[in-house]
XYZ file of C-alpha atoms in Angstrom:
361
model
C 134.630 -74.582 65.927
C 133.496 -76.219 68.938
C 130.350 -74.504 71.359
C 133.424 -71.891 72.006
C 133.655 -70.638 68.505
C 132.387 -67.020 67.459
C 129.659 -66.426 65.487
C 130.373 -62.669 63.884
C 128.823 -59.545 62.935
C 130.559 -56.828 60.977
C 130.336 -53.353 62.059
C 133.216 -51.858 60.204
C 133.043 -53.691 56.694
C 136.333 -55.046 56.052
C 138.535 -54.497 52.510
C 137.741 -56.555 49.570
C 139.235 -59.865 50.179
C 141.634 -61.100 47.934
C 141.854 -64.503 45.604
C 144.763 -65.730 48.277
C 143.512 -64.046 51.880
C 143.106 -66.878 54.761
C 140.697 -68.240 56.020
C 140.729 -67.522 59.822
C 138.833 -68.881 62.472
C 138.527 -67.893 66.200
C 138.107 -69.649 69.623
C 137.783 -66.814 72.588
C 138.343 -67.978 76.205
C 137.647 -66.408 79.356
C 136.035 -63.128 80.244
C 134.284 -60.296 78.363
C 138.024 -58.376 78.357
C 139.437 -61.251 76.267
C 136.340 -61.360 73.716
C 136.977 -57.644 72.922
C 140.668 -58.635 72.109
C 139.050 -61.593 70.035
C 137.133 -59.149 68.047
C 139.791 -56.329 67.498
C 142.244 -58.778 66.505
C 139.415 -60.238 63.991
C 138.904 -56.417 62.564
C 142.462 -56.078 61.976
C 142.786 -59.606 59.947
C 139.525 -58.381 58.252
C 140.407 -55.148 57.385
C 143.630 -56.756 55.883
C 141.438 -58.891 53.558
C 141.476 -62.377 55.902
C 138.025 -64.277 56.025
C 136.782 -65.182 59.256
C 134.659 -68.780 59.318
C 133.048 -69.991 61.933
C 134.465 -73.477 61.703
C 137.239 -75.268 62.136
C 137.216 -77.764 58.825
C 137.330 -74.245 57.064
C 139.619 -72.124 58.768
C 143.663 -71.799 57.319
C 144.660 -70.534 60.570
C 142.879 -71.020 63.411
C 143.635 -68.532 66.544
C 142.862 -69.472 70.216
C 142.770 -66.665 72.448
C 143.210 -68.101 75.938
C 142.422 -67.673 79.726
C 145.375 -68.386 82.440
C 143.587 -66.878 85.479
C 142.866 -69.773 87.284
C 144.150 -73.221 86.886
C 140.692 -74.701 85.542
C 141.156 -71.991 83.137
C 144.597 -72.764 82.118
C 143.398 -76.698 81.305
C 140.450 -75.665 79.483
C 143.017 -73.016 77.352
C 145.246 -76.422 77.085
C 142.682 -78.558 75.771
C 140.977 -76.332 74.039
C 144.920 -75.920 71.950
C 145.145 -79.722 71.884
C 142.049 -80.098 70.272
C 142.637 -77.350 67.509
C 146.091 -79.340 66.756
C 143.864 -82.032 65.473
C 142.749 -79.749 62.499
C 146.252 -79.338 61.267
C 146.210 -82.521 59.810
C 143.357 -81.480 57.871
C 142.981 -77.843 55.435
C 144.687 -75.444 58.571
C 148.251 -74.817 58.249
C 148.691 -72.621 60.912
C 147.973 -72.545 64.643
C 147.926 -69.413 66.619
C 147.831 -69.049 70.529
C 146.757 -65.347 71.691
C 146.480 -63.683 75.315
C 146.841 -64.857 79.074
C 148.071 -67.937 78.826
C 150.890 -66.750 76.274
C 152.410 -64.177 78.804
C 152.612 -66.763 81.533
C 153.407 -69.931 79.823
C 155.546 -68.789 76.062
C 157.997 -70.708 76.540
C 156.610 -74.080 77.723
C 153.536 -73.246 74.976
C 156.508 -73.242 72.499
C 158.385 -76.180 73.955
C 155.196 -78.791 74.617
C 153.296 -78.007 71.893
C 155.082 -77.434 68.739
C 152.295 -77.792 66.491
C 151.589 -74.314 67.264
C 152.955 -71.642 64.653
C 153.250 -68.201 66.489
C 152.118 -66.882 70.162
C 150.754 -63.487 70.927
C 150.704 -61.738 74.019
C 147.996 -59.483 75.594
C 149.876 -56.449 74.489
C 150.847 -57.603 71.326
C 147.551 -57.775 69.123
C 148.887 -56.063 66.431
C 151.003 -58.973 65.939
C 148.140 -61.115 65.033
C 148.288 -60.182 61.044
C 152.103 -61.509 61.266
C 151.416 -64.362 62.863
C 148.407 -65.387 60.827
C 151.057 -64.899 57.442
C 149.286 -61.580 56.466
C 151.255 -58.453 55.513
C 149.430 -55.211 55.401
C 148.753 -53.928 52.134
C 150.067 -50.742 53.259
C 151.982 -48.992 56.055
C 150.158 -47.459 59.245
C 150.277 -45.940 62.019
C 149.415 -48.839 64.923
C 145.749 -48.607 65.798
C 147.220 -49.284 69.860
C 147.578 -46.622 71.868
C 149.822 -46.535 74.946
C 149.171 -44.428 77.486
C 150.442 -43.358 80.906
C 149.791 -44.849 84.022
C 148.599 -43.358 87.379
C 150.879 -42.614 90.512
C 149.347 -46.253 91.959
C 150.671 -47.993 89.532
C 153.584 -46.882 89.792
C 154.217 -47.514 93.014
C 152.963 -51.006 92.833
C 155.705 -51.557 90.201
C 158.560 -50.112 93.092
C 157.103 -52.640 95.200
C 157.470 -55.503 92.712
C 153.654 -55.497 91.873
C 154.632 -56.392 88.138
C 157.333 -58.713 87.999
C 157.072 -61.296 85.481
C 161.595 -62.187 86.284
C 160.076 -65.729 87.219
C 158.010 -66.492 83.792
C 159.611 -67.832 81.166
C 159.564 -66.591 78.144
C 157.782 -63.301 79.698
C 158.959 -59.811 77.406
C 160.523 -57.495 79.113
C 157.865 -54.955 78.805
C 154.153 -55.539 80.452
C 151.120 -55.190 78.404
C 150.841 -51.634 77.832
C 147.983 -50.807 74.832
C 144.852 -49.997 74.488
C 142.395 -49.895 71.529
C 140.478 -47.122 70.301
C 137.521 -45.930 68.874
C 139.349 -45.909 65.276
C 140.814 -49.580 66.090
C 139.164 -51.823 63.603
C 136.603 -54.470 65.317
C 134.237 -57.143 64.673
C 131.974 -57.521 67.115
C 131.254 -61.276 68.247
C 128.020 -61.030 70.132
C 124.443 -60.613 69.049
C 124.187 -57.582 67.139
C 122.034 -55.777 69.641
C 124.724 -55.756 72.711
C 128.185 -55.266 72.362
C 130.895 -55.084 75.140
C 133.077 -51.384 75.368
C 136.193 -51.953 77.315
C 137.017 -48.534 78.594
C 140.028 -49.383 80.749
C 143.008 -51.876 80.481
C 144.800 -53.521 83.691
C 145.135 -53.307 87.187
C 146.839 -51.927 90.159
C 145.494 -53.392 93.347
C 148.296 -55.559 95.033
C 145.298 -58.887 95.845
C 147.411 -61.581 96.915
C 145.443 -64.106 94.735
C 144.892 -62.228 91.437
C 147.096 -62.414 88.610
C 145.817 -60.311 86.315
C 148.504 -57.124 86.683
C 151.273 -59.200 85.660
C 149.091 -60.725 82.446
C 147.632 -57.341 81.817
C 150.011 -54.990 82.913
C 149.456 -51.384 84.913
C 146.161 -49.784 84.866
C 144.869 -47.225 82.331
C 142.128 -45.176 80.838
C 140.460 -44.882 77.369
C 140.181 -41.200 76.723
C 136.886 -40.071 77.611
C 136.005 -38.926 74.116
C 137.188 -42.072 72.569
C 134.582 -43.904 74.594
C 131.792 -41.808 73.491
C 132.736 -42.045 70.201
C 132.422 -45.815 69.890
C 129.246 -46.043 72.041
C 127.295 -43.757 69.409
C 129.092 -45.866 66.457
C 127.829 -49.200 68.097
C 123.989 -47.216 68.674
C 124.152 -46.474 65.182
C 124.898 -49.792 64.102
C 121.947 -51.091 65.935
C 123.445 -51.954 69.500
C 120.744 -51.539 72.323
C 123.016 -52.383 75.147
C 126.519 -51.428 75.884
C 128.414 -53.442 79.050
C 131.311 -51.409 79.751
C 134.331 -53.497 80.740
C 137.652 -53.438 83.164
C 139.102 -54.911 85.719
C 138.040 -52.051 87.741
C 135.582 -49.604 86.097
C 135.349 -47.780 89.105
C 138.443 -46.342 89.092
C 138.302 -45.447 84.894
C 139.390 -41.914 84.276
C 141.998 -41.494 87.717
C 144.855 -41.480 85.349
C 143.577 -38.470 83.389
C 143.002 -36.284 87.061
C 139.214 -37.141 86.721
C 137.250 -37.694 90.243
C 134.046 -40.084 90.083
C 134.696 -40.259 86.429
C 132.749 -43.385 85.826
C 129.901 -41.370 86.961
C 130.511 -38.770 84.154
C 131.164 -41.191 81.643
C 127.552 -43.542 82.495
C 125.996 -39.736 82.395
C 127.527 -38.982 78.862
C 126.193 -42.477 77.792
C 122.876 -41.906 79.340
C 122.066 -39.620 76.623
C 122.730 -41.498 73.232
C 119.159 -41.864 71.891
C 119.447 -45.193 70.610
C 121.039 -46.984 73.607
C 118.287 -48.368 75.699
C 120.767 -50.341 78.429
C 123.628 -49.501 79.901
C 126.115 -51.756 82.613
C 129.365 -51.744 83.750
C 131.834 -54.504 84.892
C 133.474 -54.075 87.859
C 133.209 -52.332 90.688
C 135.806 -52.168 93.682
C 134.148 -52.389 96.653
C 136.132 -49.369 98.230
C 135.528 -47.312 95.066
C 131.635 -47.200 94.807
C 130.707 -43.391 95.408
C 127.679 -41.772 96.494
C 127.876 -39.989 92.775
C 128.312 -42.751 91.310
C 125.210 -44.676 92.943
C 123.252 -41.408 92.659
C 123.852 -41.435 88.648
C 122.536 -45.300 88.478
C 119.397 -44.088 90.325
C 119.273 -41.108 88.036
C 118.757 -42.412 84.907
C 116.453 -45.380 83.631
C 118.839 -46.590 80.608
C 121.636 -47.143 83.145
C 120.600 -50.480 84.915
C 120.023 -51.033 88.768
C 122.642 -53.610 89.085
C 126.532 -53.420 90.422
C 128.767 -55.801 90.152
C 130.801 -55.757 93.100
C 133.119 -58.314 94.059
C 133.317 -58.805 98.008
C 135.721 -61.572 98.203
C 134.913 -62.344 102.146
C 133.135 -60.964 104.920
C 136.662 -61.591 107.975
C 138.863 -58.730 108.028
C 141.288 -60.525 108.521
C 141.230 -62.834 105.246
C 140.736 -59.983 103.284
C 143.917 -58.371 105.203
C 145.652 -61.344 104.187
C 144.184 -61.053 100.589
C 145.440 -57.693 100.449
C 141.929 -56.077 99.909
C 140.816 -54.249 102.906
C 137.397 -54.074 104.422
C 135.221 -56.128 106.601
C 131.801 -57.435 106.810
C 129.836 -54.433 108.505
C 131.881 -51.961 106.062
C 130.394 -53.876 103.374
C 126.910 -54.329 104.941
C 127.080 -50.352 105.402
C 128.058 -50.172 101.647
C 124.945 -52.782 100.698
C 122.046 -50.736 102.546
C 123.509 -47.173 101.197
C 123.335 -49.015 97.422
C 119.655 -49.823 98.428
C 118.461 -46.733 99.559
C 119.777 -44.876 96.600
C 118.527 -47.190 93.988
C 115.036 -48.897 94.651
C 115.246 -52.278 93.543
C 118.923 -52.625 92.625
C 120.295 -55.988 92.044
C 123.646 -56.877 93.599
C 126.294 -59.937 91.820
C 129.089 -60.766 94.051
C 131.581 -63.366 93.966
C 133.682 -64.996 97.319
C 136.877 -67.015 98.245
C 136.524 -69.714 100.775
C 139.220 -71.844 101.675
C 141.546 -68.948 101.370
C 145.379 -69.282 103.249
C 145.016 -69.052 106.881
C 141.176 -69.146 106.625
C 140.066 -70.064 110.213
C 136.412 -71.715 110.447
C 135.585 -68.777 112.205
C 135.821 -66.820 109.582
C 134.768 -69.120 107.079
């Protein structure tokens, strides 16, 4: 199904497929966040008897999980929908469009491409068995879990953070679950690493980002549930976890937890079979001296944070809403160095920001 296709390994086995379950193939967009929806939305069509195949000539339904955080990303997620159509004419007889692009664009998805069958949103992945033409065999109890958010977030929300009024299409309620350890998954990376995404959404008001309005207010897998799936993935044969969010430095400040990334990479330190450990991202603001002191403490976690900067003027990153400046940064850089010999640093900036003066370019 094209070079963006997902090649699958089972960790759960899924039920005994039946003489008329669908074939179902996947093409995952975007970041590491959206492949782990990609693979618990393939666990719950295999654990309701679907197929997954890898390519499109084979697939009954085919399901595109898209990106909409940039605009290159929102014509690739286009394209990539377009070209899918094409197999309609062939064996699939039903196109599904899942994630970002579906809570910003559901009604002009709908309107401009009617070839497609059924949307889901980011907070709708249960809906995926519906949309594919599967009924459960059996009533359960959702494998989502919603949880609270923190004081931030709520705030935020008061100050219009959230508001989706302008989208149309957009449900009334934001994204709001989050899986489990019990929440059926098929992993679709090499069957030595595996992503674990440990928190859901955001609530820093950047100017430029997004992301809180496609993935809603953020909040914490419970501490235990995280755990639990890291030793299941070990004892499948996983090596190296990545642990995913759009901040994983703030994971575990809904539950009352301080530095509770730090006690979480500790607890993971000490699964026997795990030899690497990483996590994805980390707020510049939110990097503690625990935290670095836990990297440096143990050799499965690896020297490397992935920190974000954005700029160095603070002034753009007033204007971006972010906070800082070069030298606090700098500060933050040499403390990271001192505390863990040989760390490696991946950062990503904006240039050509509003109001960016070639000064501060």
């Amino acid at each position: 199904m094209s070079n963006k296709s997902l090649a699958v390994s089972v960790i759960e086995p899924p039920k005994t497929q039946s003489p008329a379950a669908p074939k179902v193939g996947f093409v995952s967009l975007g970041c590491p966040k959206n492949l782990v929806d990609s693979e618990v939305m393939m666990g719950t069509l295999a654990q309701a008897g679907a197929e997954l195949v890898p390519r499109a000539e084979d697939a009954d339904v085919i399901v595109v999980n898209t990106c909409s955080f940039i605009e290159s990303a929102q014509r690739e997620s286009v394209n990539t929908i377009l070209e899918m159509v094409r197999h309609k004419s062939g064996k699939a007889r039903k196109l599904v469009v899942a994630g970002c692009l579906v809570e910003r664009y559901r009604d002009e998805i709908r309107r401009n491409i009617p070839e497609v069958d059924a949307v889901v949103g980011t907070g709708e992945l249960e809906n995926i068995l519906a949309a594919a033409g599967i009924t459960p065999a059996e009533p359960s109890d959702s494998p989502f879990r919603i949880l609270t958010s923190r004081a931030e977030g709520d705030a935020r929300a008061a100050q219009g953070r959230f508001s989706r009024e302008t989208w149309g299409g957009a449900i009334a309620d934001l994204p709001n679950y989050l899986y489990d350890e019990a929440t059926p998954r098929v992993l679709a990376t090499p069957r030595s690493t595996a992503y674990i995404k440990i928190a859901e959404g955001c609530d820093h008001p950047c100017s430029f980002c997004i992301i809180p309005q496609l993935r809603g207010k953020f909040r914490s897998r419970r501490f235990e549930s995280v755990v639990a799936e890291a030793e299941r993935l070990a004892r499948s044969g996983v090596r190296e976890i990545t642990l995913i969010g759009q901040d994983t430095t703030c994971y575990g400040e809904d539950f009352g937890l301080k530095d509770g990334l730090a006690l979480l990479l500790e607890k993971l330190a000490v699964i026997e079979d795990l030899r690497w450990i990483r996590f994805l991202y980390a707020y510049p603001n939110k990097i503690t001296s625990r935290l670095l002191e836990t990297i440096a403490a143990h050799e499965k976690i690896c020297s490397y944070v992935d920190v974000p900067l954005q700029h160095a003027s603070a002034a753009t990153l007033k204007r971006m809403k972010r906070g800082g400046s070069g030298d606090i940064f700098l500060r933050t850089i040499e403390k990271m160095r001192r505390t863990i010999p040989g760390v490696t640093l991946r950062t990503s900036f904006i240039v050509g920001f509003p109001g960016e003066t070639e000064k501060e370019f």
